[in-house]
Coordinates of C-alpha atoms in Angstrom, one line a residue:
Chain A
X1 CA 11.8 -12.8 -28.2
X2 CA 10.6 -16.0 -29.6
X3 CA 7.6 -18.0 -27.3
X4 CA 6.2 -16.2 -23.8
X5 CA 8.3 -16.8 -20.6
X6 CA 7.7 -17.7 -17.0
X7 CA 9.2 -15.6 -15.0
X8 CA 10.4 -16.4 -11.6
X9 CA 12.0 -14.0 -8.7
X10 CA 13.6 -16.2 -6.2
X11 CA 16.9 -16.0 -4.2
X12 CA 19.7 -18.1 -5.0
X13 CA 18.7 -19.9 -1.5
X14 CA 15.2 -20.6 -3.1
X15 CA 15.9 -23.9 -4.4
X16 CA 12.3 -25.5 -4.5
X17 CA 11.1 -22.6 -6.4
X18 CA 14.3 -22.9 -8.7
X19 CA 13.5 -26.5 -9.8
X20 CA 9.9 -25.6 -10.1
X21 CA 10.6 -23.4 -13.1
X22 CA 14.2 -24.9 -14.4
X23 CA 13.3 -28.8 -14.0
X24 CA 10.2 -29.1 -13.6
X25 CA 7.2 -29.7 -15.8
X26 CA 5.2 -26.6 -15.8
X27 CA 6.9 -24.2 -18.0
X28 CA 6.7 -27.2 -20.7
X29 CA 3.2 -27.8 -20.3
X30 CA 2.2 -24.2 -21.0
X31 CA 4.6 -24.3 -23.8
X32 CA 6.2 -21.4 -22.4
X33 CA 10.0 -21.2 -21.4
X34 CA 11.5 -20.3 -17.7
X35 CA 13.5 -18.0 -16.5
X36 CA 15.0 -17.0 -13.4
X37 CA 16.1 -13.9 -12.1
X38 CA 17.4 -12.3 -8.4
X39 CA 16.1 -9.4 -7.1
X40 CA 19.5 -8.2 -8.0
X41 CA 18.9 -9.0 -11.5
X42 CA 15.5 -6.6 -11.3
X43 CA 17.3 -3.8 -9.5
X44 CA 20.2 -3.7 -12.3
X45 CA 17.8 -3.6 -15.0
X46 CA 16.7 -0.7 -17.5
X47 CA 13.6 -0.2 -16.9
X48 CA 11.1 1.6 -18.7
X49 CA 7.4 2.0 -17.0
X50 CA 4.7 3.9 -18.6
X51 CA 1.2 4.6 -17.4
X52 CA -1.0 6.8 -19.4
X53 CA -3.7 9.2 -19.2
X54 CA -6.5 6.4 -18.3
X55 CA -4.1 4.6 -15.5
X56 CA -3.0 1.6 -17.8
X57 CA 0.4 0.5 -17.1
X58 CA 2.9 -1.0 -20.2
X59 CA 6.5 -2.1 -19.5
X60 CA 9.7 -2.6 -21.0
X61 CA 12.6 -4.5 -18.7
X62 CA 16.5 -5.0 -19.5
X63 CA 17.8 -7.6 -18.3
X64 CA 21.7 -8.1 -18.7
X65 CA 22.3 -9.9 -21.8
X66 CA 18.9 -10.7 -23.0
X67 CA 16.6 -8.9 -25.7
X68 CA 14.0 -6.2 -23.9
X69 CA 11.2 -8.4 -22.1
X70 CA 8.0 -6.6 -22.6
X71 CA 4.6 -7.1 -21.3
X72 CA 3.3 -9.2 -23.8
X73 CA 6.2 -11.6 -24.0
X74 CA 5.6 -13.0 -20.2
X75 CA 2.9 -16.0 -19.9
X76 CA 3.4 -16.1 -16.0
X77 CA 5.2 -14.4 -12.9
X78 CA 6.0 -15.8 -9.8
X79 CA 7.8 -13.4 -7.4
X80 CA 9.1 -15.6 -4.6
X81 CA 11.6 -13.6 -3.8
X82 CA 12.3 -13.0 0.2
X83 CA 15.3 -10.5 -0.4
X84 CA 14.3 -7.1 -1.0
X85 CA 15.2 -4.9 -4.0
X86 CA 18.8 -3.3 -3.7
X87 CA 20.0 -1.1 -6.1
X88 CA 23.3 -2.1 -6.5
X89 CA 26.0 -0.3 -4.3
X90 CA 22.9 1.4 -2.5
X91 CA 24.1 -1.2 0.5
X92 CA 27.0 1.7 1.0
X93 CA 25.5 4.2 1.2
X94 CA 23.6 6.6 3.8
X95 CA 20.9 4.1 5.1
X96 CA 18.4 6.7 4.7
X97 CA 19.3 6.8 1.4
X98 CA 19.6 3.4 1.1
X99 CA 16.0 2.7 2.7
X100 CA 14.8 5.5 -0.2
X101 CA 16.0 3.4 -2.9
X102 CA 14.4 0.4 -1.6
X103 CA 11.4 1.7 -1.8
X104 CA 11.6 3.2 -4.8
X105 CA 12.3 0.2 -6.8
X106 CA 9.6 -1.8 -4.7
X107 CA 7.4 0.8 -5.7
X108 CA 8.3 0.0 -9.5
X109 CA 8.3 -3.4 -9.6
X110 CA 4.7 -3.4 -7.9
X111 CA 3.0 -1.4 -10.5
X112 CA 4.8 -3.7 -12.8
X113 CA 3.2 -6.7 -11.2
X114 CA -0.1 -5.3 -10.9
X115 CA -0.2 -4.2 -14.8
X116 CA -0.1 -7.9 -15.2
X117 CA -3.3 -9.4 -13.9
X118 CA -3.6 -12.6 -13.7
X119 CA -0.8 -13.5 -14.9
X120 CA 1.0 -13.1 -11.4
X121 CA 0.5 -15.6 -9.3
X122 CA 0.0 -13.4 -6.3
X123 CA -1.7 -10.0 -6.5
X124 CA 1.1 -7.8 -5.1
X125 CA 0.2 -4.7 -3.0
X126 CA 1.6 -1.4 -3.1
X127 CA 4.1 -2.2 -0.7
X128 CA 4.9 -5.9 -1.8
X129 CA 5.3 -7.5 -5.1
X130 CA 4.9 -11.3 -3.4
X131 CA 1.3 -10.2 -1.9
X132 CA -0.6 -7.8 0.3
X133 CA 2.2 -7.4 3.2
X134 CA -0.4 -8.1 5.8
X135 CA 1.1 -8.5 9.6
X136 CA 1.0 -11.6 11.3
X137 CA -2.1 -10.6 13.1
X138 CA -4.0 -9.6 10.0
X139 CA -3.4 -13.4 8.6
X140 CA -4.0 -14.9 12.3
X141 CA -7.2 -12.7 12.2
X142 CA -8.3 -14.0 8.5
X143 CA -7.6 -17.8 8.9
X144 CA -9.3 -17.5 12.7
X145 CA -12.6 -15.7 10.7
X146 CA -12.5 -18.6 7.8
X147 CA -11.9 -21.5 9.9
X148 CA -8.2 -22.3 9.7
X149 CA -6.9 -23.3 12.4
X150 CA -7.6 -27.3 14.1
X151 CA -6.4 -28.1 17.3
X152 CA -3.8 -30.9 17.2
X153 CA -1.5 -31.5 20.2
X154 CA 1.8 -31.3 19.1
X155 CA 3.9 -29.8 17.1
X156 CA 3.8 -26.6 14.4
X157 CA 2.5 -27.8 10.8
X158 CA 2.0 -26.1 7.7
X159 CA -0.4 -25.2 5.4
X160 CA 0.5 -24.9 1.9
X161 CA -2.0 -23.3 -0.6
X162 CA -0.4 -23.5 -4.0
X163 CA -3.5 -23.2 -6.6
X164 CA -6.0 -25.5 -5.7
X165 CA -4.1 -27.6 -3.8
X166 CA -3.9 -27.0 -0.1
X167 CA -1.1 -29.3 1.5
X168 CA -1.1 -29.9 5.4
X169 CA -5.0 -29.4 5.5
X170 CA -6.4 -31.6 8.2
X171 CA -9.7 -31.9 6.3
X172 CA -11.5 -31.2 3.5
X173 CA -13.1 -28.5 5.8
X174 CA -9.5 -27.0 6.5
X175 CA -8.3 -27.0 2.8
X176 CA -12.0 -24.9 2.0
X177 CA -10.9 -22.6 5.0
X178 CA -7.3 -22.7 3.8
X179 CA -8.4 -21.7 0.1
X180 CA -10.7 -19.0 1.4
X181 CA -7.9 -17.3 3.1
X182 CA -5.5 -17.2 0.5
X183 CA -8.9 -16.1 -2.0
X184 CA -9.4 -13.1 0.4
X185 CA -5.4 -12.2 0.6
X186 CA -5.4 -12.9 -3.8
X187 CA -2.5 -15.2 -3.5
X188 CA -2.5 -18.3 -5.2
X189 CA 0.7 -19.6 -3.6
X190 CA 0.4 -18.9 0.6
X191 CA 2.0 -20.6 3.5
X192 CA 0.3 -20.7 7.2
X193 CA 2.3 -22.2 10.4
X194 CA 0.1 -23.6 12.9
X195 CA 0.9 -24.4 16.3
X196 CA -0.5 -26.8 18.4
X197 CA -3.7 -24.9 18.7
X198 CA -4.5 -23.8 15.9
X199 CA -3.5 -20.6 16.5
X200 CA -1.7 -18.8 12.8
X201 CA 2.5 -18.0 14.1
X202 CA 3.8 -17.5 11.4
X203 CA 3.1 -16.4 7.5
X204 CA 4.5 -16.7 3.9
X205 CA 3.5 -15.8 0.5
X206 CA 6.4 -17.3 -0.6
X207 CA 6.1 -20.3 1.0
X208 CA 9.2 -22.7 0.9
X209 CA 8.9 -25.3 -1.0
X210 CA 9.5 -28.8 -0.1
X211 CA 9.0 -32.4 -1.0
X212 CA 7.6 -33.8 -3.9
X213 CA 3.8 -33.1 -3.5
X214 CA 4.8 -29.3 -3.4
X215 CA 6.9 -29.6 -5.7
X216 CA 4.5 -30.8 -7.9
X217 CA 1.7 -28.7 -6.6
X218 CA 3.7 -25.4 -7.8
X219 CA 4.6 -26.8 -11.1
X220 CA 0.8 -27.6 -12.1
X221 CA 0.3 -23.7 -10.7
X222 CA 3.0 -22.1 -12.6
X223 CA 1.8 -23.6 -15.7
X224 CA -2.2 -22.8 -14.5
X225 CA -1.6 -19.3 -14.4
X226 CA 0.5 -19.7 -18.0
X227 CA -2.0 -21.6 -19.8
Chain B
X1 CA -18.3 4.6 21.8
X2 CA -16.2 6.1 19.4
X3 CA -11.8 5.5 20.0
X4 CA -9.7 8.1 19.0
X5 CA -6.1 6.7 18.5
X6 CA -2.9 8.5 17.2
X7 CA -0.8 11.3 18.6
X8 CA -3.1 13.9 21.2
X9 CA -1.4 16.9 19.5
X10 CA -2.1 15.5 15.7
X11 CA -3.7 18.4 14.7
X12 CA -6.3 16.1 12.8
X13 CA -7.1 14.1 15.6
X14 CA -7.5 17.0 17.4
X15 CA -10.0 18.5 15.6
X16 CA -12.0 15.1 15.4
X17 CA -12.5 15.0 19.1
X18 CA -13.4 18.6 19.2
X19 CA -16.8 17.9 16.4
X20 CA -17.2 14.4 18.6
X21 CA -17.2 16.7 21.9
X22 CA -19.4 18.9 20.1
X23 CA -21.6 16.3 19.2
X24 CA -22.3 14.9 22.6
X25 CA -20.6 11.9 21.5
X26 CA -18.8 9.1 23.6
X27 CA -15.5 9.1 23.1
X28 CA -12.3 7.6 24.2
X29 CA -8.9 9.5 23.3
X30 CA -6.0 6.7 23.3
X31 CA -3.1 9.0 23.1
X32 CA 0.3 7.2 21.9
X33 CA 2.0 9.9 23.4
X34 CA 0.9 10.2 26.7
X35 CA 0.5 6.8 28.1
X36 CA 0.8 6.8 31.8
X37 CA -1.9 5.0 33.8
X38 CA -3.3 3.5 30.5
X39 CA -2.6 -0.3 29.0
X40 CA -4.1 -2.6 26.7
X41 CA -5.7 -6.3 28.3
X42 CA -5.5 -8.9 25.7
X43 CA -7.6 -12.0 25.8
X44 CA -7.0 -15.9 25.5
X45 CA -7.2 -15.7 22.4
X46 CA -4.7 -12.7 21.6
X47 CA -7.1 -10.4 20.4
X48 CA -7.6 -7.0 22.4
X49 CA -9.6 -6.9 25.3
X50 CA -9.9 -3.8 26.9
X51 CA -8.3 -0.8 27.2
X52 CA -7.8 0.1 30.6
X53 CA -7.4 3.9 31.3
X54 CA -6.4 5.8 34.2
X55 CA -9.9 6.4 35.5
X56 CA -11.9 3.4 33.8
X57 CA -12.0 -0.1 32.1
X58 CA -13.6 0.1 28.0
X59 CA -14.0 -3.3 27.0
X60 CA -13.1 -3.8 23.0
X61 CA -16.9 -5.0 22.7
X62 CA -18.1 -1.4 23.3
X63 CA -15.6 0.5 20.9
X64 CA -18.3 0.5 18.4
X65 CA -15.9 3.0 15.6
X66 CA -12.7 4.3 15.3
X67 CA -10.5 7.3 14.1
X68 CA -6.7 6.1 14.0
X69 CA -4.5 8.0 13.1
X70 CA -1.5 5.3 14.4
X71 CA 2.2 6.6 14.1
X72 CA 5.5 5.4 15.4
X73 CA 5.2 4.4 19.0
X74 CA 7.0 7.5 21.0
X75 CA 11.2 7.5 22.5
X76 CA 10.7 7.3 26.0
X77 CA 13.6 7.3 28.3
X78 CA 11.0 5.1 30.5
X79 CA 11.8 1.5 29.5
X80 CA 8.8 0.9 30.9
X81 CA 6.9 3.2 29.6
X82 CA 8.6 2.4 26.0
X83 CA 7.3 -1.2 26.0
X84 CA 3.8 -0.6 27.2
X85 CA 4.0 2.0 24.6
X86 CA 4.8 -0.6 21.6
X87 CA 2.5 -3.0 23.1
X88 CA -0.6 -1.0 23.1
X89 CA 0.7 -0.2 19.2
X90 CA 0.9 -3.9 18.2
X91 CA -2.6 -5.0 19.7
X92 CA -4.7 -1.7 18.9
X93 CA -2.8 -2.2 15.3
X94 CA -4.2 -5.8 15.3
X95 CA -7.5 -4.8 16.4
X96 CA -7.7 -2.4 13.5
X97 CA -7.6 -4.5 10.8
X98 CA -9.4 -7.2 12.3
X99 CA -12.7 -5.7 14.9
X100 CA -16.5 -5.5 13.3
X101 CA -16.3 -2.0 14.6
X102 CA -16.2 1.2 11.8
X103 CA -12.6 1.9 11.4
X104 CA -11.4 4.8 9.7
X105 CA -9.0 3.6 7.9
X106 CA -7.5 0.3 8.4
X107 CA -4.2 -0.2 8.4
X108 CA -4.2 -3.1 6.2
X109 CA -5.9 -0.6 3.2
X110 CA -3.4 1.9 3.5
X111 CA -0.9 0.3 1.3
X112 CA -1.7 1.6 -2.2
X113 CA 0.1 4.6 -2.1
X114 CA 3.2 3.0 -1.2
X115 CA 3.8 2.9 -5.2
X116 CA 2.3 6.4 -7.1
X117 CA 2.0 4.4 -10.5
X118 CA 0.6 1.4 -8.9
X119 CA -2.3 3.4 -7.1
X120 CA -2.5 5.3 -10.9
X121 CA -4.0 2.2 -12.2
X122 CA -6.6 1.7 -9.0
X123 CA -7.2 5.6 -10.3
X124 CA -8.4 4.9 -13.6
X125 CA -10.1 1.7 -13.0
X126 CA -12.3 4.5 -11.2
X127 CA -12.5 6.4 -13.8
X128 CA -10.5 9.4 -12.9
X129 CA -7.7 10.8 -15.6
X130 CA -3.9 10.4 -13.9
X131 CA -1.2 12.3 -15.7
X132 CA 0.7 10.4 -18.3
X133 CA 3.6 9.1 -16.7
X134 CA 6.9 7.3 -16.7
X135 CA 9.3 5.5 -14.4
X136 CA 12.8 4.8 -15.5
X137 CA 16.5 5.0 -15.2
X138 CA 17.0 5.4 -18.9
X139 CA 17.9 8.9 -19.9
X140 CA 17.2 9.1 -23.7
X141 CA 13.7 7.3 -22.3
X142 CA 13.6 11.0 -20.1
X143 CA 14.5 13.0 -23.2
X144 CA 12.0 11.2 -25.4
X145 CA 9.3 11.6 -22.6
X146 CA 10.0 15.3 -22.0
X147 CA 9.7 16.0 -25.8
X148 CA 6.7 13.4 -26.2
X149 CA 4.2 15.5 -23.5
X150 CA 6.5 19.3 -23.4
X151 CA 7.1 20.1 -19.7
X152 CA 7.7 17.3 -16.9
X153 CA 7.7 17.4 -13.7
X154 CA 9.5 14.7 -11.3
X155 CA 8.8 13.1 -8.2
X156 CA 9.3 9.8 -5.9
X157 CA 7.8 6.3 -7.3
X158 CA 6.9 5.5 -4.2
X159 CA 4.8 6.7 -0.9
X160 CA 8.0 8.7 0.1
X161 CA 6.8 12.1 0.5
X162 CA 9.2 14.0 -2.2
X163 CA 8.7 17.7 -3.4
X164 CA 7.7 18.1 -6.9
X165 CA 10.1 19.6 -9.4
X166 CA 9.7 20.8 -12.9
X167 CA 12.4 19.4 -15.4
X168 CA 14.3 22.0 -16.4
X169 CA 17.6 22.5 -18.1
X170 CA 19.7 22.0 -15.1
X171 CA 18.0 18.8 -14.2
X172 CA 17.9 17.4 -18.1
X173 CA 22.0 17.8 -18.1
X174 CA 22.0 16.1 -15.4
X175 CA 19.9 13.1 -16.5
X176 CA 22.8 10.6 -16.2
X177 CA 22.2 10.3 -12.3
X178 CA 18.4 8.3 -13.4
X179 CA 20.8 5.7 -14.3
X180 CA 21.9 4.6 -10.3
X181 CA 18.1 4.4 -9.2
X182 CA 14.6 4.9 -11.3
X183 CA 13.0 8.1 -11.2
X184 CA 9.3 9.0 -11.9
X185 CA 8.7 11.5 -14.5
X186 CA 5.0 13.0 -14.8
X187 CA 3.8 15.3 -17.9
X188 CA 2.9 18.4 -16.3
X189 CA -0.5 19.3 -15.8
X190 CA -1.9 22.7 -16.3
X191 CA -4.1 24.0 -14.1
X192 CA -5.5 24.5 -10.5
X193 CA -5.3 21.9 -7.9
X194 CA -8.2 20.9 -6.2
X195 CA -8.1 18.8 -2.8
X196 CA -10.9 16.7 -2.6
X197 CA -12.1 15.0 1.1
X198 CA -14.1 12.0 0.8
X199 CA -15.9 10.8 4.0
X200 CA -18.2 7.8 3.1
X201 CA -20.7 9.9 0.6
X202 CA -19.5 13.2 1.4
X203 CA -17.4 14.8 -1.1
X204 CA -15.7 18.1 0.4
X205 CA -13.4 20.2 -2.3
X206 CA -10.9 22.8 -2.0
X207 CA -9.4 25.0 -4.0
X208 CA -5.8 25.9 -4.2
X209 CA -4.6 28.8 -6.2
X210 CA -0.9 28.7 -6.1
X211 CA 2.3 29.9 -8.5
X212 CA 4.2 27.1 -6.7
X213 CA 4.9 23.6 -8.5
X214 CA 3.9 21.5 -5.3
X215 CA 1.2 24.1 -3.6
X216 CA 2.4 22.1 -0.3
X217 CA 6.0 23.9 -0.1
X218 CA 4.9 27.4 -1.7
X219 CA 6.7 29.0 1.5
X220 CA 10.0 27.4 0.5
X221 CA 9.9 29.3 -2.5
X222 CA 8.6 32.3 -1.0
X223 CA 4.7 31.8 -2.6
X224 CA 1.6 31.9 -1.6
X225 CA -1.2 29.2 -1.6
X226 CA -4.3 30.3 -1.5
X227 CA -7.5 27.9 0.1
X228 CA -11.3 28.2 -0.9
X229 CA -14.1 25.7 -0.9
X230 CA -15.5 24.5 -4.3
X231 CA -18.1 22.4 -6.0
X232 CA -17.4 19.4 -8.0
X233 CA -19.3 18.7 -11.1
X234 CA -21.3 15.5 -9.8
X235 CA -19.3 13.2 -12.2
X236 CA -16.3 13.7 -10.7
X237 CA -17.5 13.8 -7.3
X238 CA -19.3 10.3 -7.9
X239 CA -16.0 9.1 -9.5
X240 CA -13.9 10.7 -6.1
X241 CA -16.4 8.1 -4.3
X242 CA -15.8 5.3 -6.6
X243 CA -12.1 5.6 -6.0
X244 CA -12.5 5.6 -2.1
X245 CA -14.5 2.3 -2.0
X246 CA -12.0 0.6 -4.8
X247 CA -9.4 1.8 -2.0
X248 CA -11.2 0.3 0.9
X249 CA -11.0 3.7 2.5
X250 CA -13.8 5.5 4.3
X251 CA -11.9 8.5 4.2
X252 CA -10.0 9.7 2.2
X253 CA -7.9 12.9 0.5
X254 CA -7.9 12.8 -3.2
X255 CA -5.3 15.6 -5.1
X256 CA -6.8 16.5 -8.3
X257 CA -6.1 18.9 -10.9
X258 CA -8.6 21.3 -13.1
X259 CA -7.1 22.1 -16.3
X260 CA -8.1 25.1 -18.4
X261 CA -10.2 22.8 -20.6
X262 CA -12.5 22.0 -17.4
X263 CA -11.1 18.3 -17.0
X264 CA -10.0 16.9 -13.7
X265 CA -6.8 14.7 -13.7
X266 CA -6.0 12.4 -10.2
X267 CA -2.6 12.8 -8.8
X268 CA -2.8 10.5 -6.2
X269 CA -5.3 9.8 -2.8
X270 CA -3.6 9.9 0.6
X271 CA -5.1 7.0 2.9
X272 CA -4.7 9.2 6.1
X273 CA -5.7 12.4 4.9
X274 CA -3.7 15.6 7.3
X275 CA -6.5 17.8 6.5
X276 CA -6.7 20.2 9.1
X277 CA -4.6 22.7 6.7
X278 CA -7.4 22.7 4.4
X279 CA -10.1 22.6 7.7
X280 CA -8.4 25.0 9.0
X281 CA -8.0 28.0 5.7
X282 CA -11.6 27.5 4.9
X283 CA -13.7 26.4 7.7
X284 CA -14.9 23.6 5.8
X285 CA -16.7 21.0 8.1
X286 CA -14.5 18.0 7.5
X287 CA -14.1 16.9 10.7
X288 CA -17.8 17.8 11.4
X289 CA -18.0 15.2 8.4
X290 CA -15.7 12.3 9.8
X291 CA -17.4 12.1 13.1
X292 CA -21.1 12.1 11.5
X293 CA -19.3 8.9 9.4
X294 CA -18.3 7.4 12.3
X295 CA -21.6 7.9 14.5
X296 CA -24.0 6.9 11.4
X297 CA -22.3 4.2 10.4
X298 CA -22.9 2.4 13.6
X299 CA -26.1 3.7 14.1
X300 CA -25.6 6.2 16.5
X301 CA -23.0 5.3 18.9
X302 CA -23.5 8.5 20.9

């Protein structure tokens, strides 16, 4: 492994978050290379997971065709990844055995992400690499207690939090509330959909990513969290 | 008042309205399974308002703590029924995780032992030994393992309830099958298991003495398991509190291990401890204990 990597999980449909780490700038800037994988990818890797006596977790991954990736090789990680984690040929079979596997490997790949600190952009939970699998209420109920949330007539907007950029905010009073949220939930990259109210209807911690300012915005945080 | 949410036949919940009833204090049991005449009002602005009960209105405002023990909303052949039944599990979800009232536990904390090795680490940040482990679909990674730490023991990665089997010859020739899906493999610990109940500052610890693997399915294997309250030397016990708080959990079952050598090593902490088994084989006070959480914490709700 020559030089750290910046790993990101996206779906092949995830073509903002693709460019963020293939074309554009941030991966350069840390002077760090990118690479992106598929959940599919993950699932069909050998893995090799160790935690020890005192709880601290050390990781070796496979990946198809490339020298072992260990811990120390990866400057940032950025699971944007919507799909969840299949085993391959798990799709077949008994879907309680199926569901098993699923969580089994989700189970993996969070300990994985949480062994690495900071250097993933979101804290995963223990039940979601991307973040910490809160319900929609629990985000309506966080952004109401913070502040998100103006009423505009209209339509639904968003709110993207990508580092310390919050895009969407009305305000500098609604990019504070905006960043508090996403503080609370430790993500660094969140999406919130207003509607006309104000009221939270819908949540992402992958948020899509569109237009140049995002675009933008989630290079400069990709290569934040590498630097 | 003090809500009391979950299945009415949960044996845990049971027992938790038994000390409140004992107690004297106000209680309301909002039982999943039996809602007829009961429904959830929610307000303007989508949070819960009251619960209205076949005898009374309780506004949200005066459900100063809570006890849930929320499940799967119940199969009716009511259609009715069946969605009042899922609506009064979203909004008393919601109200969980977001009311100023003492809630034991929220739902929204309960997610670390969805992955055993990623909880492991939140163990030893609190200072508790976990047994060495590893996760992997490698098989000479197994082999090495096994002959790295002696005798191994397998179980699921994540929050899936698995029983815990020793490695033996039969299992190590059949390694290849690690290769379709990860598998956790933990050295073996020596030892008697010890089930510690943490409720705020109350530690309560029980022995098990056991020849089974996994003390929890002895009678599967036609074993005993045998239940008596212990002490905890107060370093452990302070560190068994540490790890509740680093959880977000008010209460809290912690499965520990005391090795011939005296030290205690963390197997994992269940965030909606069923511990009327333990309650139950040694007369322990634990649901004595939740309920004096619950009415303290809020400064006496009775």
């Amino acid at each position: 492994m020559t030089g750290p990597l910046v790993l990101v999980v996206a779906d092949r449909t995830d073509l903002g978050g693709r460019a963020v780490a293939l074309d554009g700038p941030a991966a350069r800037l840390a002077g760090a290379r990118p690479l992106v994988v598929t959940p599919l990818d993950l699932a069909r890797a050998r893995w090799v997971h160790r935690v020890d006596a005192r709880g601290r977790a050390t990781t070796c991954l496979g990946l198809d065709g490339r020298e072992p990736l260990r811990d120390g090789d990866l400057a940032a990680v950025w699971w944007r990844a919507l799909t969840p984690l299949e085993p391959a040929g798990s799709a077949a079979a008994d879907p309680r055995d199926h569901l098993y596997a699923v969580s089994e490997l989700t189970a993996l790949v969070t300990s994985w992400l949480l062994s690495l600190g900071p250097r993933v952009v979101n804290r995963p939970s223990g039940a979601d690499p991307s973040g910490p699998a809160w319900p929609l209420h629990q985000w309506a109920a966080v952004a109401r207690r913070h502040g998100v949330g103006r009423t505009l007539p209209g339509e639904r907007r968003r709110l993207v939090v990508l580092g310390e950029s919050v895009i969407g905010a009305v305000d500098g009073e609604e990019r504070e509330a905006a960043l508090g949220v996403a503080a609370e939930a430790g993500c660094r990259s969140l999406g919130l959909t207003l509607d006309g109210r104000g009221r939270v209807v819908g949540s992402s911690t992958a948020p899509r990513l569109a237009g140049r300012e995002e675009l933008r915005a989630a290079a400069r945080l990709l290569a934040e969290v590498a630097a | 008042m003090i809500l009391f949410y979950g299945y009415g036949d949960d044996s845990a919940l049971t027992l938790a309205v038994g000390a409140a009833q004992r107690r004297g204090a106000a209680y309301l049991l909002l039982d999943q399974k039996d809602l007829r005449g009961w429904s959830v009002e929610v307000g303007g602005d989508g949070r819960l308002g009251q619960v209205r009960t076949p005898w009374a209105r309780v506004a949200a405002s005066d459900l100063r703590a809570c006890y849930a023990r929320p499940l799967a909303p119940v199969a009716v052949d009511d259609p009715d029924l069946a969605r009042r039944g899922q609506e009064v599990s979203e909004h008393v979800t919601a109200w969980l995780d977001a009311t100023d009232a003492v809630v034991v536990n929220r739902p929204r904390d309960m997610h670390s032992n969805s992955s055993k090795p990623y909880q492991a680490q939140l163990i030893g940040e609190a200072g508790l030994a976990v047994p060495t482990s590893l996760v992997t679909n490698d098989p000479q990674e197994v082999r090495d393992f096994v002959a790295e730490v002696g005798e191994a023991v397998f179980k699921s990665t994540s929050g899936v309830r698995s029983i815990v089997r020793r490695v033996d010859e039969a299992r190590l020739a059949a390694l290849e099958r690690v290769r379709a899906l990860p598998t956790q493999f933990q050295a073996l610990v020596p030892g008697t298991d010890v089930r510690v109940h943490v409720v705020g500052q109350a530690v309560l610890a029980t022995e098990i003495r056991s020849e089974a693997t996994d003390y929890r399915y002895a009678g599967r294997d036609g074993l005993d398991a045998e239940l008596t309250a212990c002490s905890l030397p107060d370093e452990v016990a302070e560190r068994c509190v540490r790890l509740a708080a680093r959880l977000g959990l008010a209460f809290v079952g912690i499965d520990l291990r005391r090795t011939p050598e005296g030290e205690f090593v963390c197997f994992e902490a269940n965030p909606m401890p069923g511990y009327s088994y333990y309650e139950a084989n040694t007369g322990q006070p634990i649901s004595e204990a939740l309920v004096d959480h619950l009415v303290r914490s809020t400064g006496g709700v009775s």
